[in-house]
mmCIF file of N, CA, C and O and ligand atoms in Angstrom:
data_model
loop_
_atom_site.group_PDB
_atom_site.id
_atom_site.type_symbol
_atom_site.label_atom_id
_atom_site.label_comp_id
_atom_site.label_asym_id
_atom_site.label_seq_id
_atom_site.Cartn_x
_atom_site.Cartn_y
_atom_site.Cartn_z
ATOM 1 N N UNK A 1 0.852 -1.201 0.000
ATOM 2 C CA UNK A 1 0.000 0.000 0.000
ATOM 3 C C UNK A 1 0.884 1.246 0.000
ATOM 4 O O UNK A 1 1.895 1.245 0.703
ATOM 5 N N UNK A 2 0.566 2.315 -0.749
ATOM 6 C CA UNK A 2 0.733 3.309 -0.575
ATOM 7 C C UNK A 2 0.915 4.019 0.480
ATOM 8 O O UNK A 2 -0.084 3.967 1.199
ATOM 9 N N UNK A 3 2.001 4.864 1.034
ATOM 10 C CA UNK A 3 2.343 5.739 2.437
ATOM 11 C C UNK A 3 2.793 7.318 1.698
ATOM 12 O O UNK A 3 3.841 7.500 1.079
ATOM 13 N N UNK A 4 1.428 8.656 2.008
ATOM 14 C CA UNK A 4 1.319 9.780 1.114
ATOM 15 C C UNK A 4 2.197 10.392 2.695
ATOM 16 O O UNK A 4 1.809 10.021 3.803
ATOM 17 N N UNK A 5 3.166 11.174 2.543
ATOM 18 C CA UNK A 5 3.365 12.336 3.477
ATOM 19 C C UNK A 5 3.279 13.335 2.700
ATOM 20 O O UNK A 5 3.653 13.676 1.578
ATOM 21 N N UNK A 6 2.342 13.961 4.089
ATOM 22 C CA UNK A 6 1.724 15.542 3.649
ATOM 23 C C UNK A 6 1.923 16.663 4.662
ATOM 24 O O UNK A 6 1.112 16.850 5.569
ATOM 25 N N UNK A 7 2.919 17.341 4.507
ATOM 26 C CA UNK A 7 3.936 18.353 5.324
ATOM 27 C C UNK A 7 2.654 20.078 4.982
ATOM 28 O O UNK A 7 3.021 20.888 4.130
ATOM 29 N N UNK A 8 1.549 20.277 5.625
ATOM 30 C CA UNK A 8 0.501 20.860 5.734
ATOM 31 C C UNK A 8 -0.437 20.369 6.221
ATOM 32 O O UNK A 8 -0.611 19.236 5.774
ATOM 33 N N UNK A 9 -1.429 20.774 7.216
ATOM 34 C CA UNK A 9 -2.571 20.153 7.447
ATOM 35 C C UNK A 9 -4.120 20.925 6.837
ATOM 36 O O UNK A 9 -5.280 20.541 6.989
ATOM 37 N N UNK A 10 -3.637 22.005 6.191
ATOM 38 C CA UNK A 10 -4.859 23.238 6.516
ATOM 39 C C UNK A 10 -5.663 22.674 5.291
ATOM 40 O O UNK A 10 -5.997 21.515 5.044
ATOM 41 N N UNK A 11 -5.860 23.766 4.640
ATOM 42 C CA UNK A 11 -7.194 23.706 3.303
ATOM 43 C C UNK A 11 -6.645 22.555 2.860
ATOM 44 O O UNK A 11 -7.032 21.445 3.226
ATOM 45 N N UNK A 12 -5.662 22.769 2.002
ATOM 46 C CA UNK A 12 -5.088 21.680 0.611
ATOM 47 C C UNK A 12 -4.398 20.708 1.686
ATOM 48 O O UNK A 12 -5.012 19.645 1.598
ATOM 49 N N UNK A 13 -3.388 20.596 2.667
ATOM 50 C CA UNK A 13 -2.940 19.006 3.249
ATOM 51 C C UNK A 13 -4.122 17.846 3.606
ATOM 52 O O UNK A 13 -4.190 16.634 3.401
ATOM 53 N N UNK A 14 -5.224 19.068 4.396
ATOM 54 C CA UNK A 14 -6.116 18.002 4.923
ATOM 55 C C UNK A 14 -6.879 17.379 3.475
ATOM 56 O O UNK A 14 -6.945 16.170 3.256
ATOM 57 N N UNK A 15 -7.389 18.343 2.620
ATOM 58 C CA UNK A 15 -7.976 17.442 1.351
ATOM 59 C C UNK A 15 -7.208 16.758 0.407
ATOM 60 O O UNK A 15 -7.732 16.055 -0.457
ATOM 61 N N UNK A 16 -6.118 16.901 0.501
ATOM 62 C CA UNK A 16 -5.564 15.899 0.136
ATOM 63 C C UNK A 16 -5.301 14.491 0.907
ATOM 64 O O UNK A 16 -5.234 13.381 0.378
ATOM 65 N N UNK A 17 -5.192 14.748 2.028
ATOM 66 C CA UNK A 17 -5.265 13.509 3.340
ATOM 67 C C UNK A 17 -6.493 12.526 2.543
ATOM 68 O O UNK A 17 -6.468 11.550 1.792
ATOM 69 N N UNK A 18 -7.427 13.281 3.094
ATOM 70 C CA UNK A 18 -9.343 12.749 2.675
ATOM 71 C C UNK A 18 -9.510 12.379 1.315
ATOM 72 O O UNK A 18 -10.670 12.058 1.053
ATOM 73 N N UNK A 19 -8.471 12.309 0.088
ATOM 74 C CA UNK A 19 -8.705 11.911 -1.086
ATOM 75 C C UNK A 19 -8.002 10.611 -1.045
ATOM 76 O O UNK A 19 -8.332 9.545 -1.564
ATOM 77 N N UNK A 20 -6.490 11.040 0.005
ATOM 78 C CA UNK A 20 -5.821 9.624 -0.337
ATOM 79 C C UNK A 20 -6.526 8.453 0.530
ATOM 80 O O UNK A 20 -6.814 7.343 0.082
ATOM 81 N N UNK A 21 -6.715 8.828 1.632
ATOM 82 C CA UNK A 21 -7.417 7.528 2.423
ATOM 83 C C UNK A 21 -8.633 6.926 1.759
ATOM 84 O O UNK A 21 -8.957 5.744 1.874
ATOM 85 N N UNK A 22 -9.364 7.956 0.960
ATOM 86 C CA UNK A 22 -10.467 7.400 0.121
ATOM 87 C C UNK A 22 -9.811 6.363 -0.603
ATOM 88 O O UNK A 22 -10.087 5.165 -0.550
ATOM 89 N N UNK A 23 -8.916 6.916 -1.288
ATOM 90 C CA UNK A 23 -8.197 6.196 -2.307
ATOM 91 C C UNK A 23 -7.679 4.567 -2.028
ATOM 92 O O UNK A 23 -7.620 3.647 -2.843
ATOM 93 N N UNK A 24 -7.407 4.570 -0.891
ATOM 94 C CA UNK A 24 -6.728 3.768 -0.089
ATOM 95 C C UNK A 24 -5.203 3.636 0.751
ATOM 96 O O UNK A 24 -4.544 2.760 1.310
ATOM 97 N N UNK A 25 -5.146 4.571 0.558
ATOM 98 C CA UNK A 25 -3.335 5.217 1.097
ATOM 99 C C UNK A 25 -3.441 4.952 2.403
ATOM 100 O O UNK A 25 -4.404 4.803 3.155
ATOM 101 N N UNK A 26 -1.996 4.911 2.571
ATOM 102 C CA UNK A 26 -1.989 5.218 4.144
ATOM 103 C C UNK A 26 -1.439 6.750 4.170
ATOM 104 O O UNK A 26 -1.075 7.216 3.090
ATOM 105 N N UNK A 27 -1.372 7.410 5.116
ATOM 106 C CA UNK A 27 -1.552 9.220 5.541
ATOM 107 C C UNK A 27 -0.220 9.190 6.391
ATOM 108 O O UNK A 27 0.100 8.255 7.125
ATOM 109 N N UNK A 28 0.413 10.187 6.216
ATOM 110 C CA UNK A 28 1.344 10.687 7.074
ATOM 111 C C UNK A 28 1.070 12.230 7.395
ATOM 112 O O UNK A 28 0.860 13.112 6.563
ATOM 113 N N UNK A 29 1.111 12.340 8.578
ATOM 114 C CA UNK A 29 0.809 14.426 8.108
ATOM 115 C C UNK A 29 1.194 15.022 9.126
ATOM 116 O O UNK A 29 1.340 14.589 10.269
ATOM 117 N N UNK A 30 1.433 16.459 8.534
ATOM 118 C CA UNK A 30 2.358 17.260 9.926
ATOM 119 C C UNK A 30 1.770 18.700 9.417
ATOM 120 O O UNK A 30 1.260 18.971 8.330
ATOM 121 N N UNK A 31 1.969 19.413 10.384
ATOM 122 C CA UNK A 31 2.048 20.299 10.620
ATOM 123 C C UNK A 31 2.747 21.561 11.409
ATOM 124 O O UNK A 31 3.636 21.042 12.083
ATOM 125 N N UNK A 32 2.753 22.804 11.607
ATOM 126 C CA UNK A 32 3.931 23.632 12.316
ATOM 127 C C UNK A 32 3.778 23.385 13.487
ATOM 128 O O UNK A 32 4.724 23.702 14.208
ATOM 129 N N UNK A 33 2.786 22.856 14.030
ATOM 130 C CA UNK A 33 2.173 23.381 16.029
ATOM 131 C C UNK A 33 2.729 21.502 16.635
ATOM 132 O O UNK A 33 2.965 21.260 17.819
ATOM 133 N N UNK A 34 2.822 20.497 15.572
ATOM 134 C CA UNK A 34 2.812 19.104 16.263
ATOM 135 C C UNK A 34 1.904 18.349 16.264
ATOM 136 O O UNK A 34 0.792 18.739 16.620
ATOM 137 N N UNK A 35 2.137 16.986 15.845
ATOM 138 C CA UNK A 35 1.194 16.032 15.998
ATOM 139 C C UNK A 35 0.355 15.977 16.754
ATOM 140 O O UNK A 35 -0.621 15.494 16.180
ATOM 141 N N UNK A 36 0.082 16.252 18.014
ATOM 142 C CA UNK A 36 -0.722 16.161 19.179
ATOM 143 C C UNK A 36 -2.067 17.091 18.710
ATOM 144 O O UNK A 36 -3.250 16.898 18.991
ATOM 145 N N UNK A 37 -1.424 18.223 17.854
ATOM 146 C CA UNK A 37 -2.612 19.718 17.178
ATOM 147 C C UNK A 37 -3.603 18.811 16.135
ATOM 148 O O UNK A 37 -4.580 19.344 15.610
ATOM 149 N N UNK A 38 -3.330 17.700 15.943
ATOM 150 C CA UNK A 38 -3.993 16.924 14.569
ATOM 151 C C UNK A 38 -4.728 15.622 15.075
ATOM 152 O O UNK A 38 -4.988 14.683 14.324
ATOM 153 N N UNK A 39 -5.085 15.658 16.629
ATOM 154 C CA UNK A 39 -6.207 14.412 16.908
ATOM 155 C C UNK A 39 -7.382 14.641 15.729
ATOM 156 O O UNK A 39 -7.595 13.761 14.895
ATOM 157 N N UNK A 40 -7.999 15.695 15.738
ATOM 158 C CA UNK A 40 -9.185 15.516 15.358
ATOM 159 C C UNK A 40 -9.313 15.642 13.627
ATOM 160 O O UNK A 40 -10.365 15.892 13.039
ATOM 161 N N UNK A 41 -8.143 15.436 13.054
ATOM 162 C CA UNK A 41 -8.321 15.294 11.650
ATOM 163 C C UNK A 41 -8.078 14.193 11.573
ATOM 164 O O UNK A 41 -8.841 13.557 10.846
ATOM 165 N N UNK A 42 -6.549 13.149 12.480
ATOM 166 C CA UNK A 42 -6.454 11.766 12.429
ATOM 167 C C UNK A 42 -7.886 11.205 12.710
ATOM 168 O O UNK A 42 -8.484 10.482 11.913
ATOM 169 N N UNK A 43 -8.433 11.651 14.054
ATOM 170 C CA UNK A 43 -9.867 10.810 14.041
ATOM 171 C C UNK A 43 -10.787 10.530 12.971
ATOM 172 O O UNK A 43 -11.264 9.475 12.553
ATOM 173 N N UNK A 44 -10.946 11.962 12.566
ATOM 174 C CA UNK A 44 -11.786 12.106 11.063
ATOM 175 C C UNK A 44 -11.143 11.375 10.188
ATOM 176 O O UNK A 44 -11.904 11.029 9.284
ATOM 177 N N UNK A 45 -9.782 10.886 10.027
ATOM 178 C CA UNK A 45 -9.393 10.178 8.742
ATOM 179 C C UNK A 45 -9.370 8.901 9.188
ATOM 180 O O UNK A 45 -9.111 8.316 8.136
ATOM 181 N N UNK A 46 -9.439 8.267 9.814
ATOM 182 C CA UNK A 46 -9.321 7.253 10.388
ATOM 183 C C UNK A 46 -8.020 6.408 10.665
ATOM 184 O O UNK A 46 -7.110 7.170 10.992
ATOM 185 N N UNK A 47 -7.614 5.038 10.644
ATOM 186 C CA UNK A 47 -7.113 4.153 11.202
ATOM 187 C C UNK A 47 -5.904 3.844 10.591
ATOM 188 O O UNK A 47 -5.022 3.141 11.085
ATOM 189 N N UNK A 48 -5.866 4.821 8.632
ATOM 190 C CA UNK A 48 -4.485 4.565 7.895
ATOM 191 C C UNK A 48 -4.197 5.794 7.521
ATOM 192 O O UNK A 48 -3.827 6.193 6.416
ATOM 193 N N UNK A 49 -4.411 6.451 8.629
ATOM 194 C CA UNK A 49 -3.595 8.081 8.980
ATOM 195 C C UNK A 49 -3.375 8.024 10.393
ATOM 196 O O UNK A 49 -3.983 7.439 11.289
ATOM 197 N N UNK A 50 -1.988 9.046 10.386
ATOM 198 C CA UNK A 50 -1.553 9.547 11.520
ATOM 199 C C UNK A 50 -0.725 10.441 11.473
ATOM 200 O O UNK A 50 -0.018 10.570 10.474
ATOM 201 N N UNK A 51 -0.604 11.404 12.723
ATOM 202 C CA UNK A 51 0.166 12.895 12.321
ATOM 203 C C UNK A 51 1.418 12.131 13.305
ATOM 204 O O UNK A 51 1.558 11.321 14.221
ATOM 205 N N UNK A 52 2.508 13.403 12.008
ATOM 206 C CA UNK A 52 3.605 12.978 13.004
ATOM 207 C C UNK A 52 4.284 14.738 12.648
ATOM 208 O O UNK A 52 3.708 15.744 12.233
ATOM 209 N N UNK A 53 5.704 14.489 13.031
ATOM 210 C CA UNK A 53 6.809 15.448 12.819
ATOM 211 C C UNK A 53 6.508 15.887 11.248
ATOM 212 O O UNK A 53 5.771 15.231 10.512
ATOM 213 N N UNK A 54 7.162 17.043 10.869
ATOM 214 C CA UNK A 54 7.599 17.723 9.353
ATOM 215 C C UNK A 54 8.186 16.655 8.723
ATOM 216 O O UNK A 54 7.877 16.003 7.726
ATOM 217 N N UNK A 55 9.494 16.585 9.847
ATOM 218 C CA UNK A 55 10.268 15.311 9.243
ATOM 219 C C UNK A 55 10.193 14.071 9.111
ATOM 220 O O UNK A 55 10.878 13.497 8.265
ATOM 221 N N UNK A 56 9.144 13.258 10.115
ATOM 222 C CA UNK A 56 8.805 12.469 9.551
ATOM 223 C C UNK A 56 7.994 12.074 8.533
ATOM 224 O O UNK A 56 8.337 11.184 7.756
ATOM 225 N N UNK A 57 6.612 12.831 8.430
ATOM 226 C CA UNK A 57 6.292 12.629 7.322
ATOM 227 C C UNK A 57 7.205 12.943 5.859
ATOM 228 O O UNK A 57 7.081 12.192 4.892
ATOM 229 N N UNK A 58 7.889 13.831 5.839
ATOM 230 C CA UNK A 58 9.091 13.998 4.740
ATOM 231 C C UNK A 58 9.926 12.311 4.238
ATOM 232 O O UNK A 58 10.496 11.939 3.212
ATOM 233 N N UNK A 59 9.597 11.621 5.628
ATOM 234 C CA UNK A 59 10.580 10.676 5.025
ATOM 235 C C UNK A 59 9.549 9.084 5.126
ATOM 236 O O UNK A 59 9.850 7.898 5.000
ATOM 237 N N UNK A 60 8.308 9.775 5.401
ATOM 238 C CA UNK A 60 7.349 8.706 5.163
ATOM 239 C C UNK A 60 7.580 7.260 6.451
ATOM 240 O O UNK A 60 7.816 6.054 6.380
ATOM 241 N N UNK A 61 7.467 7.743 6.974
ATOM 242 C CA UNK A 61 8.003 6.906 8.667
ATOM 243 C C UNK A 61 6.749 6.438 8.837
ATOM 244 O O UNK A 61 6.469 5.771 9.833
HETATM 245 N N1 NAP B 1 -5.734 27.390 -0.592
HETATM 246 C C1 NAP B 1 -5.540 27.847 -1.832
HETATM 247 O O1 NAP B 1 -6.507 28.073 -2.616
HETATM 248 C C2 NAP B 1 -4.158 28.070 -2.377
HETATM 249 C C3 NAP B 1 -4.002 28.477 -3.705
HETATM 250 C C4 NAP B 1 -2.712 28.644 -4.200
HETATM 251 C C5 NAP B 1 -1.613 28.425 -3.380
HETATM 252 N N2 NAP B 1 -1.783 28.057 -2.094
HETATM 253 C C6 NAP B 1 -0.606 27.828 -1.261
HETATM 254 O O2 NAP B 1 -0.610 26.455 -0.841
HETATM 255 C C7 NAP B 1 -0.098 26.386 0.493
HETATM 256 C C8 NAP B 1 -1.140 25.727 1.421
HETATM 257 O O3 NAP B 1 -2.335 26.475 1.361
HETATM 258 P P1 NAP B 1 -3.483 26.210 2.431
HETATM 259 O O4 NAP B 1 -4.644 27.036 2.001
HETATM 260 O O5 NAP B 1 -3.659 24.743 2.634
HETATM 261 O O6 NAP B 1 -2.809 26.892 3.720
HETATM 262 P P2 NAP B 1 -3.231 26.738 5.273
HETATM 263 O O7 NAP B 1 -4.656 26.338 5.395
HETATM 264 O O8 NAP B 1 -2.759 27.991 5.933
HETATM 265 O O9 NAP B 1 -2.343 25.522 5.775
HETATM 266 C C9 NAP B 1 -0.956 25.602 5.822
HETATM 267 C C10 NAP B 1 -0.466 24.391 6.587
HETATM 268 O O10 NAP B 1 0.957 24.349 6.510
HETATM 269 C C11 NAP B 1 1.464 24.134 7.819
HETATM 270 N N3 NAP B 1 2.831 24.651 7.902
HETATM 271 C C12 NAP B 1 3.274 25.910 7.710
HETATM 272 N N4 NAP B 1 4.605 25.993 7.927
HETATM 273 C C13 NAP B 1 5.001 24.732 8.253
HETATM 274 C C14 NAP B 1 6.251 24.167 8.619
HETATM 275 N N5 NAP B 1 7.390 24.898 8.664
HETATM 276 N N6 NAP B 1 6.295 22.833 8.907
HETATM 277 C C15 NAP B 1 5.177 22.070 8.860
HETATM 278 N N7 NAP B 1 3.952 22.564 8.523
HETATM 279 C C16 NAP B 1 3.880 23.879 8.232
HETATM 280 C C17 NAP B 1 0.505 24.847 8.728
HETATM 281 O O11 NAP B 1 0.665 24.377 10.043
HETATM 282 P P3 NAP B 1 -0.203 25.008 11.266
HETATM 283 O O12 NAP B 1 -1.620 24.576 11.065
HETATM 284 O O13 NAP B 1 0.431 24.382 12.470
HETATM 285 O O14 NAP B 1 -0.025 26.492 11.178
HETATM 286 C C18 NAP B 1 -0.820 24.446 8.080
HETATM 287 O O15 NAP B 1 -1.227 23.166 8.521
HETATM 288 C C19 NAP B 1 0.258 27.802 0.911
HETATM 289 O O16 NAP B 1 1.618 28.014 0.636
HETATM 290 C C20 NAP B 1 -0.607 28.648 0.009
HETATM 291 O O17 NAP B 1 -0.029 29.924 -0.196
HETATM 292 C C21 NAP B 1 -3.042 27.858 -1.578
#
């Protein structure tokens, strides 16, 4: 399966998140404030997303 890192969470990271999990991807995603700032978009995306670091999603961890 597919692993998308997406280094933005706002307008365009999060819809892009919500296209790939449709899709079937798994989600990587970050943002400036920290993973912990992104429960409630991981919740909303469900179970093959999760927020991490800039850098990790950069390197798809
Ligand atoms: N929306 C549009 O129609 C549009 C059109 C053309 C171009 N763009 C460009 O596309 C980009 C994204 O647009 P957007 O509307 O999605 O912006 P947005 O809603 O402001 O989201 C920006 C995201 O980037 C994150 N971010 C900023 N600096 C970061 C850093 N150093 N490390 C990790 N994450 C960082 C922000 O984190 P926080 O949430 O923690 O602040 C936020 O999640 C912008 O550069 C914008 O100028 C947008």
């Amino acid at each position: 399966m597919t692993t998308l890192g997406i280094i933005g969470a706002g307008n365009i990271g999060s819809q892009v998140a919500r296209i790939a999990v449709e899709a079937g991807d798994n989600v990587v995603i970050a943002n400036s404030r920290g993973p912990e700032t992104l429960e409630a978009l991981i919740a909303e995306l469900g179970p093959t997303a999760r927020a991490a670091t800039a850098l990790e999603a950069a390197d798809n961890l």
